[in-house]
């Protein structure tokens, strides 16, 4: 009995020493919590973050959990904690768009947080009309506003859906100066609410996504729920990287009809407005630089292995890794570009 | 097709459902933890499972989590989940009368009925009902919530105090930010600047609920003083009233109506489970022969509440599977299971994924049966909790409440303060005549009422739209007036009866 006990003691001691040595190799010890800027576990942020979390968990050998707590709560969380990398945030362009639109709880992200790596693009940010709508294209909508018809757009305020609305308003002003007031925002919440406004005839155009609305576009025209895409904000080059099968039963080729050059939303006289919805890591401002590097390296290795790209593409994301050193200036430039258009429409 | 479906029913599938139910019951039964939390916590596990196995686990958790809420509601007067609030109205008085085990079994059997009823409706009518659900816009949803709010009149012992308490509840629910995620302007209101860091998101529902009901009850007991002699005397299970199926005699209409209300409210995205149980309870109170007995330990109250909140399960899956829109907060998490597997849920989901659809219905059926078997036969042991001396039980409950409150938003200390503040507030409410039940109903429904009211006005620009929007809106007004009229009528009748009794 004594021998068994001694054996067990030696085994436990050895195990503790080995795991202790392994743990000392890890810069992030214990669990890692990824808070996301969305309260939904059914949306693209949760889906993409889960893919990243699973890959990081395997790579770093730690538990990584995604918590859908929403924008403001997420920001507060990483401001309060996370210097050691155990709490990080994944969000998308709304992180700075919210600030540009003056939404409470959204601070200037470059001075308040540490901007981490870019992870992926969701090329599915879309605008839809009822299938029976007289507007066949986004151009028809711009022209209708120009001719004095009021067009109501259902969006969620202060985010990615509003930037499309602002761009469309800008496009009306470029093509028909002074007529932009004919494009009216109907502020609402979830995708369900936006869809409902379309079903009720209270909106002529809604913000949606390829992922959430594709099935509605396949319904027969006499169905009250039937919709049609008219515009995807993604760049042509971005969508070209999506799987050829596209999403659901809508192929990539079919979706290409709703991006430039087929769908043209003038930014100015010469250029078209495009917007790729991109996902990034955000950290506590005082996060240790070695942790930032550690996560950058881990993600670089994950992307170099190539498996994550397949998973992301299967879920209609475009893999697009960019380390922290490059992503911060990249997003700063993107924010400046977007700021101009928002300021112009204020 | 049958072969494909049968192939999906693996031993793992069959094990995961009762396992999910079992874990879900615990989540539902612990104050502060909910079915939504159970599903959210276990969601990442589905990554390693196939879609059907993942759904089996999550549906088990869903059914178990919703059902588990009745245990603390009945035994401890603490609603385990927001939708079991009306279970406390009659369930706890039954426990005080020594009928705790009976109340639990009534609740469990009613939950089974509600769950199976809604599953049948889901299976046969999902796409058709989804088309009905989209007829309910902001206006109709506001009117449904308004109808649920009329229960305040029916539940109040003094209508003036009751309406005041309900309005106070609504006001408390509006503290915080008018969230942009519901289309609001992101501004905070009803608070001073120094409160913003704590109350930006308002008071969390569950700490308020547990504080007002559970903690306040404990404070009251503590104020009375606990002597060793009465530790378990009044709640001794040896004096218990045995459960008999005859309790359901004459309750079929109640069961059917409440399950139908639960299913119906469940299929309206954004209205929520608490509204379902509140509506079902009101209707039972309005239609039963002796409404004055409701709230004093009537099994029909437990039947109405529990059949409706389990009726919600199938109902909330209708818009999820037919429109891709979750019906309640738990199905909103459930959608994550599909997303993680890269599957689109939308109006063509059922047709495109018939095997998954059949497997889900089978999983729901098994989950309901498993819930019944686990709870019904384990309940006599669970019911023994009330025989635990209060000086041991109460600290444990307080600890569970604190842990639950802390956990609900993943570790926000202010939620624990909320629990204590509302515990004390609930204790003083009873001293000054503020009625807790109307207050909490106002609190639960206030936020949704505001959103749908404001959005209706923003969309249509006129108040008259509430009366003229659609035949559904007009019909809802009829129900609202009947509900209010009947509440006032029964109150006058009860008052007269009291006066007559006094004269005699």
XYZ file of C-alpha atoms in Angstrom, chain B:
504
model
C -35.646 9.717 -45.700
C -36.672 7.462 -42.784
C -33.352 5.618 -43.156
C -31.424 8.894 -42.992
C -33.306 10.056 -39.924
C -32.916 6.699 -38.179
C -29.198 6.728 -38.985
C -28.942 10.061 -37.158
C -30.426 8.577 -34.001
C -27.204 7.170 -32.656
C -26.586 5.996 -29.070
C -24.705 9.280 -28.517
C -27.763 11.188 -29.719
C -29.953 9.271 -27.276
C -27.548 9.848 -24.385
C -27.007 13.545 -25.099
C -30.701 14.448 -24.833
C -31.295 13.285 -21.237
C -27.833 14.543 -20.328
C -28.785 17.962 -21.680
C -32.124 17.824 -19.882
C -30.406 16.902 -16.615
C -27.858 19.724 -16.838
C -30.579 22.117 -18.018
C -32.752 21.340 -14.993
C -29.864 22.351 -12.741
C -29.333 25.591 -14.621
C -33.051 26.363 -14.446
C -33.253 25.458 -10.787
C -30.341 27.588 -9.621
C -31.550 31.162 -9.181
C -29.693 33.424 -11.575
C -28.890 30.736 -14.066
C -31.160 30.224 -17.029
C -31.857 27.969 -19.973
C -30.198 30.596 -22.164
C -27.054 30.421 -20.078
C -27.087 26.607 -20.178
C -27.292 26.624 -23.965
C -24.672 29.392 -24.268
C -22.205 27.615 -21.985
C -22.555 24.315 -23.834
C -22.643 25.814 -27.323
C -18.883 25.523 -27.942
C -19.145 21.783 -27.170
C -21.227 21.333 -30.311
C -18.122 22.049 -32.368
C -16.900 18.561 -31.613
C -20.300 16.980 -32.277
C -22.252 16.488 -35.481
C -25.063 18.963 -36.124
C -27.784 16.542 -35.036
C -25.939 15.467 -31.901
C -25.195 19.088 -31.049
C -28.836 19.982 -31.475
C -29.862 16.993 -29.333
C -27.729 18.299 -26.474
C -28.892 21.900 -26.865
C -32.588 21.025 -27.164
C -32.266 18.884 -24.039
C -30.702 21.852 -22.248
C -33.472 24.133 -23.523
C -36.341 21.920 -22.323
C -34.577 21.115 -19.041
C -33.622 24.738 -18.417
C -37.145 26.060 -18.924
C -38.630 23.287 -16.750
C -36.088 23.503 -13.930
C -37.250 27.026 -13.088
C -40.347 25.689 -11.390
C -38.402 24.040 -8.550
C -37.161 27.189 -6.737
C -40.322 29.050 -7.774
C -42.485 26.524 -5.943
C -40.260 25.588 -3.035
C -38.496 28.862 -2.300
C -40.604 31.595 -3.935
C -37.660 32.404 -6.219
C -38.430 32.204 -9.932
C -35.590 30.113 -11.372
C -36.174 31.742 -14.744
C -38.124 34.895 -15.636
C -40.838 32.771 -17.248
C -41.515 30.938 -13.988
C -42.481 34.114 -12.163
C -46.201 33.306 -12.238
C -45.411 29.822 -10.901
C -44.484 31.470 -7.619
C -47.949 33.045 -7.294
C -49.659 29.755 -6.437
C -46.752 27.324 -6.216
C -45.164 28.849 -3.127
C -48.483 29.235 -1.240
C -49.057 25.533 -1.971
C -45.665 24.770 -0.428
C -46.582 26.847 2.611
C -49.719 24.726 2.909
C -47.592 21.570 2.880
C -48.403 20.828 -0.762
C -44.928 21.420 -2.154
C -44.478 18.000 -3.707
C -47.974 18.118 -5.152
C -47.297 21.558 -6.657
C -44.032 20.335 -8.165
C -45.696 17.320 -9.753
C -48.545 19.472 -11.085
C -45.943 21.803 -12.572
C -43.933 18.971 -14.115
C -46.953 17.305 -15.687
C -48.158 20.673 -17.009
C -44.697 21.346 -18.413
C -44.841 18.030 -20.263
C -48.257 18.883 -21.689
C -47.122 22.360 -22.779
C -43.890 21.032 -24.274
C -45.559 18.219 -26.222
C -48.398 20.493 -27.346
C -45.990 23.057 -28.755
C -43.880 20.354 -30.369
C -46.936 19.026 -32.213
C -47.867 22.527 -33.352
C -44.255 23.098 -34.455
C -44.188 19.853 -36.432
C -47.453 20.326 -38.277
C -47.807 24.065 -38.674
C -44.362 25.708 -38.466
C -44.167 27.366 -41.909
C -47.849 28.374 -41.891
C -47.564 29.896 -38.420
C -44.392 31.732 -39.379
C -46.484 33.503 -42.003
C -48.930 34.447 -39.250
C -46.080 35.644 -37.015
C -44.900 38.170 -39.598
C -48.334 39.815 -39.512
C -47.370 40.975 -36.017
C -45.436 44.181 -36.503
C -44.296 46.674 -33.850
C -47.903 47.783 -33.280
C -49.343 44.316 -32.677
C -46.373 43.317 -30.513
C -46.894 46.407 -28.389
C -50.552 45.514 -27.979
C -49.690 41.937 -26.939
C -47.389 43.338 -24.256
C -50.051 45.829 -23.258
C -52.497 42.934 -22.929
C -49.999 41.147 -20.703
C -49.629 44.330 -18.648
C -53.368 44.345 -17.911
C -52.616 41.488 -15.539
C -51.432 44.177 -13.152
C -55.040 45.168 -12.556
C -56.019 41.572 -12.069
C -53.166 40.767 -9.661
C -53.453 43.850 -7.489
C -55.139 43.641 -4.131
C -55.628 47.406 -4.292
C -55.980 48.630 -7.848
C -54.454 52.063 -7.196
C -51.427 50.678 -5.422
C -51.177 47.914 -8.025
C -51.172 50.278 -10.993
C -48.683 52.538 -9.205
C -46.442 49.529 -8.518
C -46.701 48.388 -12.145
C -45.828 51.878 -13.404
C -42.893 51.980 -10.993
C -41.709 48.661 -12.416
C -41.920 50.034 -15.964
C -39.957 53.114 -14.904
C -37.252 51.014 -13.245
C -36.913 48.922 -16.403
C -36.249 52.049 -18.465
C -33.217 53.092 -16.422
C -30.135 52.709 -18.595
C -29.344 53.213 -22.250
C -31.835 53.302 -25.071
C -29.701 50.735 -26.833
C -28.678 51.187 -30.469
C -28.959 47.424 -30.912
C -32.732 47.853 -30.682
C -32.686 50.930 -32.879
C -32.379 53.408 -30.005
C -30.239 56.538 -29.819
C -27.687 55.121 -27.382
C -28.450 57.814 -24.781
C -28.727 57.060 -21.077
C -31.744 58.229 -19.094
C -33.362 58.266 -15.659
C -30.060 58.528 -13.812
C -27.446 60.967 -12.604
C -24.068 61.110 -14.356
C -22.234 59.372 -11.510
C -24.529 56.351 -11.932
C -23.686 55.852 -15.617
C -20.733 53.455 -15.102
C -22.995 51.126 -13.109
C -26.344 51.574 -14.746
C -25.416 52.103 -18.379
C -27.105 48.845 -19.260
C -29.808 49.213 -16.614
C -30.623 46.757 -13.861
C -30.218 43.124 -14.934
C -33.502 41.266 -14.853
C -32.525 38.197 -12.871
C -30.833 39.912 -9.916
C -33.901 42.168 -9.659
C -36.216 39.171 -9.836
C -34.292 37.116 -7.299
C -33.851 40.115 -5.021
C -37.511 41.116 -5.022
C -38.801 37.603 -4.559
C -36.162 35.414 -2.936
C -34.084 37.757 -0.872
C -37.045 39.842 0.273
C -38.806 36.662 1.476
C -35.696 35.682 3.423
C -35.423 39.168 4.945
C -39.057 38.959 6.024
C -38.489 35.567 7.618
C -35.361 36.907 9.275
C -37.267 39.906 10.602
C -39.850 37.564 12.133
C -37.043 35.620 13.760
C -36.445 31.932 13.378
C -36.851 29.716 16.368
C -35.551 26.207 16.413
C -39.008 24.821 17.079
C -40.554 26.036 13.845
C -37.563 25.209 11.718
C -39.375 22.605 9.701
C -42.646 22.162 11.485
C -44.899 24.052 9.093
C -43.311 22.604 6.003
C -42.921 19.062 7.210
C -43.230 16.662 4.342
C -44.820 14.092 6.604
C -47.905 16.338 6.563
C -47.769 16.676 2.815
C -50.787 16.497 0.572
C -50.228 13.713 -1.905
C -50.283 14.310 -5.619
C -53.104 12.715 -7.567
C -53.868 12.992 -11.256
C -57.409 14.036 -10.325
C -55.994 17.523 -9.787
C -56.145 17.880 -13.573
C -59.879 17.138 -13.632
C -61.617 20.112 -15.211
C -58.267 21.653 -16.154
C -58.136 20.587 -19.774
C -59.259 23.967 -21.102
C -56.711 25.684 -18.862
C -53.953 23.331 -20.041
C -54.916 23.708 -23.676
C -55.398 27.494 -23.548
C -52.201 28.140 -21.603
C -50.108 25.865 -23.842
C -51.592 27.588 -26.889
C -50.816 31.039 -25.425
C -47.241 29.913 -24.683
C -46.779 28.553 -28.191
C -48.333 31.627 -29.759
C -46.305 34.156 -27.775
C -43.186 32.053 -28.346
C -43.534 32.371 -32.085
C -43.575 36.179 -31.899
C -39.909 37.196 -31.895
C -39.053 39.708 -29.206
C -42.088 39.287 -26.968
C -40.531 36.744 -24.588
C -41.423 33.894 -22.286
C -42.378 35.979 -19.276
C -45.160 37.606 -21.274
C -46.428 34.122 -22.205
C -46.754 32.919 -18.626
C -48.178 36.248 -17.451
C -50.807 36.186 -20.223
C -51.738 32.568 -19.536
C -52.040 33.239 -15.807
C -54.266 36.285 -16.389
C -56.536 34.394 -18.722
C -56.880 31.584 -16.196
C -57.682 34.112 -13.485
C -60.233 35.834 -15.689
C -61.957 32.647 -16.773
C -61.871 30.485 -13.644
C -64.896 30.162 -11.383
C -63.236 31.500 -8.251
C -60.676 34.115 -9.330
C -60.272 35.326 -5.758
C -58.621 32.003 -4.895
C -55.889 32.482 -7.484
C -52.664 33.441 -5.781
C -53.529 31.579 -2.609
C -52.252 28.162 -3.674
C -54.475 27.076 -6.549
C -53.032 24.265 -8.696
C -54.708 25.824 -11.753
C -52.314 28.793 -11.438
C -49.294 26.480 -11.547
C -50.850 24.607 -14.486
C -51.371 27.839 -16.440
C -47.879 29.125 -15.768
C -45.935 25.944 -16.412
C -47.852 24.705 -19.453
C -47.433 28.127 -21.064
C -43.716 28.512 -20.414
C -43.004 25.060 -21.778
C -45.392 25.761 -24.643
C -42.938 28.491 -25.459
C -40.212 25.994 -26.427
C -41.864 24.714 -29.596
C -43.316 28.147 -30.299
C -39.960 29.909 -30.225
C -38.549 27.329 -32.631
C -41.224 28.190 -35.233
C -39.740 31.516 -36.386
C -36.216 30.149 -35.900
C -36.715 27.236 -38.258
C -39.159 28.915 -40.637
C -37.678 32.395 -40.864
C -34.192 32.116 -39.407
C -35.338 34.479 -36.661
C -35.087 33.319 -33.050
C -38.303 33.497 -31.027
C -36.644 34.039 -27.638
C -33.245 34.548 -26.053
C -32.508 30.821 -25.821
C -33.311 30.081 -29.442
C -31.168 33.115 -30.285
C -28.254 31.194 -28.798
C -29.428 27.991 -30.455
C -29.038 29.642 -33.858
C -25.324 29.700 -33.042
C -25.263 25.898 -33.293
C -26.394 26.113 -36.899
C -24.032 28.964 -37.665
C -21.087 27.094 -36.169
C -21.877 24.187 -38.488
C -22.128 26.583 -41.429
C -25.858 25.945 -41.927
C -28.245 28.745 -42.872
C -31.539 28.847 -41.018
C -34.229 30.621 -42.976
C -37.542 30.214 -44.761
C -36.218 27.317 -46.839
C -34.451 25.515 -43.999
C -37.075 22.830 -43.378
C -37.333 21.916 -47.057
C -33.575 21.934 -47.577
C -32.736 19.993 -44.409
C -35.638 17.608 -43.887
C -33.519 15.075 -42.001
C -32.306 17.699 -39.507
C -35.870 18.937 -39.120
C -37.214 15.448 -38.295
C -34.294 14.775 -35.986
C -34.987 18.006 -34.110
C -38.639 17.105 -33.605
C -37.627 13.636 -32.375
C -35.065 15.228 -30.032
C -37.724 17.600 -28.682
C -40.108 14.703 -28.047
C -37.438 12.684 -26.249
C -36.327 15.770 -24.288
C -39.854 16.386 -23.018
C -40.293 12.770 -21.971
C -36.842 12.721 -20.366
C -37.636 15.947 -18.527
C -40.831 14.425 -17.176
C -39.213 11.166 -16.084
C -36.178 12.813 -14.486
C -38.137 15.457 -12.637
C -41.263 13.510 -11.733
C -39.419 10.648 -10.106
C -36.648 12.706 -8.559
C -38.923 15.393 -7.235
C -39.819 13.807 -3.938
C -36.124 13.938 -3.091
C -35.762 17.501 -4.372
C -38.859 18.541 -2.411
C -37.061 17.560 0.769
C -35.130 20.787 0.462
C -37.948 22.452 2.393
C -37.361 20.181 5.351
C -33.865 21.571 5.702
C -33.817 23.906 8.703
C -34.137 27.501 7.624
C -30.989 28.599 9.413
C -29.085 26.226 7.128
C -31.229 26.674 4.034
C -31.370 30.472 3.937
C -27.615 31.129 3.923
C -27.268 28.528 1.164
C -30.021 30.237 -0.852
C -28.396 33.635 -0.327
C -25.080 32.225 -1.448
C -26.684 30.656 -4.531
C -28.458 33.929 -5.303
C -25.210 35.891 -5.026
C -23.305 33.398 -7.171
C -26.146 33.351 -9.708
C -26.336 37.148 -9.817
C -22.567 37.431 -10.229
C -22.540 34.824 -12.989
C -25.435 36.120 -15.069
C -23.371 38.735 -16.892
C -20.088 36.864 -16.605
C -18.853 38.535 -13.425
C -20.318 41.993 -12.898
C -20.189 42.910 -9.198
C -22.910 45.512 -9.630
C -25.363 42.673 -10.301
C -24.726 41.451 -6.754
C -25.441 44.947 -5.426
C -28.600 44.978 -7.551
C -29.657 41.766 -5.872
C -29.149 43.231 -2.413
C -30.732 46.596 -3.270
C -33.842 44.937 -4.656
C -33.915 42.431 -1.804
C -34.127 45.302 0.667
C -36.491 47.225 -1.615
C -38.777 44.172 -1.798
C -38.750 43.893 1.971
C -39.768 47.534 2.413
C -42.314 47.324 -0.432
C -44.479 45.038 1.671
C -44.323 47.557 4.542
C -45.484 50.539 2.482
C -48.075 48.804 0.334
C -46.148 48.594 -2.957
C -47.183 45.340 -4.581
C -44.253 43.234 -5.726
C -45.985 41.108 -8.381
C -47.312 44.050 -10.451
C -43.977 45.817 -9.976
C -41.964 42.928 -11.340
C -44.356 42.400 -14.245
C -43.995 46.066 -15.098
C -40.229 45.669 -14.872
C -40.144 42.579 -17.110
C -42.418 43.966 -19.800
C -41.525 47.663 -19.595
C -38.505 47.676 -21.873
C -40.187 45.768 -24.711
C -43.304 47.914 -24.346
C -41.184 51.043 -24.770
C -39.315 49.741 -27.801
C -42.432 48.645 -29.642
C -44.350 51.797 -28.686
C -41.596 54.146 -29.841
C -40.873 52.144 -32.989
C -44.582 52.067 -33.878
C -44.741 55.850 -33.582
C -41.486 56.304 -35.512
C -42.675 54.021 -38.299
C -46.234 55.266 -38.656
C -46.044 58.744 -37.160
C -49.473 58.694 -35.511
C -51.083 57.402 -32.342
C -54.218 56.291 -34.156
C -52.222 53.493 -35.794
C -52.548 51.486 -32.587
C -56.286 51.260 -33.235
C -56.367 51.106 -36.999
C -53.275 49.177 -38.067
C -54.960 45.840 -38.735
C -57.862 43.564 -37.750
C -55.374 41.826 -35.416
C -54.758 45.142 -33.620
C -58.494 45.730 -33.264
C -59.014 42.206 -31.927
C -56.220 42.752 -29.401
C -57.961 45.915 -28.179
C -61.120 43.878 -27.623
C -59.098 41.425 -25.524
C -57.470 44.283 -23.603
C -60.845 45.830 -22.750
C -62.309 42.456 -21.777
C -59.299 41.725 -19.574
C -59.446 45.143 -17.895
C -63.238 45.072 -17.574
C -63.220 41.616 -16.085
C -60.488 42.518 -13.595
C -62.469 45.542 -12.417
C -65.700 43.532 -12.303
C -64.175 40.739 -10.196
C -62.547 43.282 -7.911
C -65.864 45.043 -7.299
C -67.522 41.652 -6.745
C -64.873 40.587 -4.236
C -65.179 43.936 -2.448
C -68.968 43.562 -2.226
C -68.616 40.008 -0.937
C -66.211 41.178 1.745
C -68.639 43.913 2.802
C -71.528 41.422 2.919
C -69.429 39.022 4.995
C -68.531 41.865 7.344
C -72.181 42.857 7.751
C -73.100 39.257 8.587
